[in-house]
Coordinates of C-alpha atoms in Angstrom, one line a residue:
M1 CA -24.7 15.9 18.1
D2 CA -26.0 18.3 20.6
L3 CA -24.2 21.5 21.4
F4 CA -23.0 20.5 25.0
K5 CA -21.5 17.3 23.6
K6 CA -19.8 19.2 20.8
N7 CA -18.5 21.8 23.1
F8 CA -17.2 19.1 25.6
L9 CA -15.4 17.2 22.7
D10 CA -13.9 20.4 21.4
E11 CA -12.7 21.4 24.8
A12 CA -11.2 17.9 25.5
A13 CA -9.4 18.0 22.3
E14 CA -7.9 21.3 23.0
L15 CA -6.9 20.4 26.6
F16 CA -5.1 17.2 25.4
D17 CA -3.9 18.8 22.2
L18 CA -5.5 16.0 20.2
P19 CA -7.4 16.3 16.7
P20 CA -11.0 16.8 17.3
D21 CA -11.9 14.0 14.9
L22 CA -9.9 11.6 17.1
V23 CA -11.8 12.7 20.2
A24 CA -15.2 12.3 18.6
G25 CA -14.4 8.9 17.2
L26 CA -14.8 10.0 13.5
P27 CA -13.3 8.2 10.8
H28 CA -9.8 9.6 9.5
I29 CA -9.4 9.3 5.7
E30 CA -6.5 10.1 3.4
V31 CA -6.3 9.8 -0.3
V32 CA -3.0 10.0 -2.0
G33 CA -3.2 11.0 -5.6
N34 CA -6.0 8.7 -7.3
T35 CA -4.3 5.5 -6.4
H36 CA -4.4 5.0 -2.7
F37 CA -7.0 5.4 -0.1
Y38 CA -6.4 5.0 3.6
M39 CA -9.0 4.9 6.6
E40 CA -8.6 4.7 10.2
R41 CA -11.6 4.1 12.6
H42 CA -13.8 2.1 10.2
K43 CA -16.3 -0.4 11.3
G44 CA -16.0 -2.9 8.5
I45 CA -16.5 -3.6 4.7
L46 CA -20.2 -3.7 3.7
S47 CA -19.6 -4.5 0.0
Y48 CA -16.6 -5.0 -2.3
S49 CA -15.9 -5.2 -5.9
G50 CA -13.2 -4.0 -8.3
E51 CA -15.3 -1.0 -9.0
E52 CA -16.9 0.0 -5.7
I53 CA -16.2 -0.6 -2.1
D54 CA -18.5 0.4 0.8
I55 CA -17.1 1.0 4.1
N56 CA -19.0 1.4 7.4
G57 CA -18.0 4.6 9.1
E58 CA -20.4 4.1 11.9
K59 CA -22.3 7.3 11.4
T60 CA -22.0 7.2 7.6
I61 CA -21.0 4.8 4.7
V62 CA -18.0 5.8 2.8
R63 CA -18.1 4.6 -0.7
V64 CA -14.9 4.5 -2.9
Y65 CA -15.4 4.2 -6.6
G66 CA -12.8 3.2 -9.3
E67 CA -11.1 0.7 -11.4
N68 CA -9.1 -2.4 -10.2
L69 CA -9.8 -1.5 -6.6
E70 CA -8.0 -3.9 -4.2
L71 CA -8.2 -4.1 -0.5
M72 CA -4.5 -4.3 0.5
S73 CA -4.7 -4.5 4.2
M74 CA -7.3 -4.4 6.9
T75 CA -7.2 -4.5 10.7
G76 CA -9.9 -3.8 13.3
D77 CA -9.2 -0.2 13.0
Q78 CA -7.4 0.7 9.7
L79 CA -7.7 -0.3 6.0
R80 CA -5.8 0.4 2.8
I81 CA -7.2 0.3 -0.8
R82 CA -5.3 0.7 -4.0
G83 CA -6.4 1.1 -7.6
T84 CA -7.6 3.9 -9.8
I85 CA -9.8 5.9 -7.6
S86 CA -12.3 8.0 -9.4
R87 CA -14.4 9.3 -6.4
V88 CA -15.1 9.0 -2.7
E89 CA -18.6 9.6 -1.4
W90 CA -20.2 9.8 2.1
V91 CA -23.7 8.2 2.1
K92 CA -26.1 8.6 5.0

């Protein structure tokens, strides 16, 4: 991202009191313990198994590793995974 665009996004976020990741359209991820994974602003599932789920984050792939992983819910913007999560990686 060029410097002008970054500064503009930072200023817009501050002006409207919004989180910078929301203004930039970046994914928002939450992990609760090692059993629940939540992601907003995803672009779909790329691969799915009980041990690994690849999620399109538009500019990166978010890879969730674990055991007994299940996609609990998914809408056009949000998804929830449960299982025993061992790690989360960002893959370019």
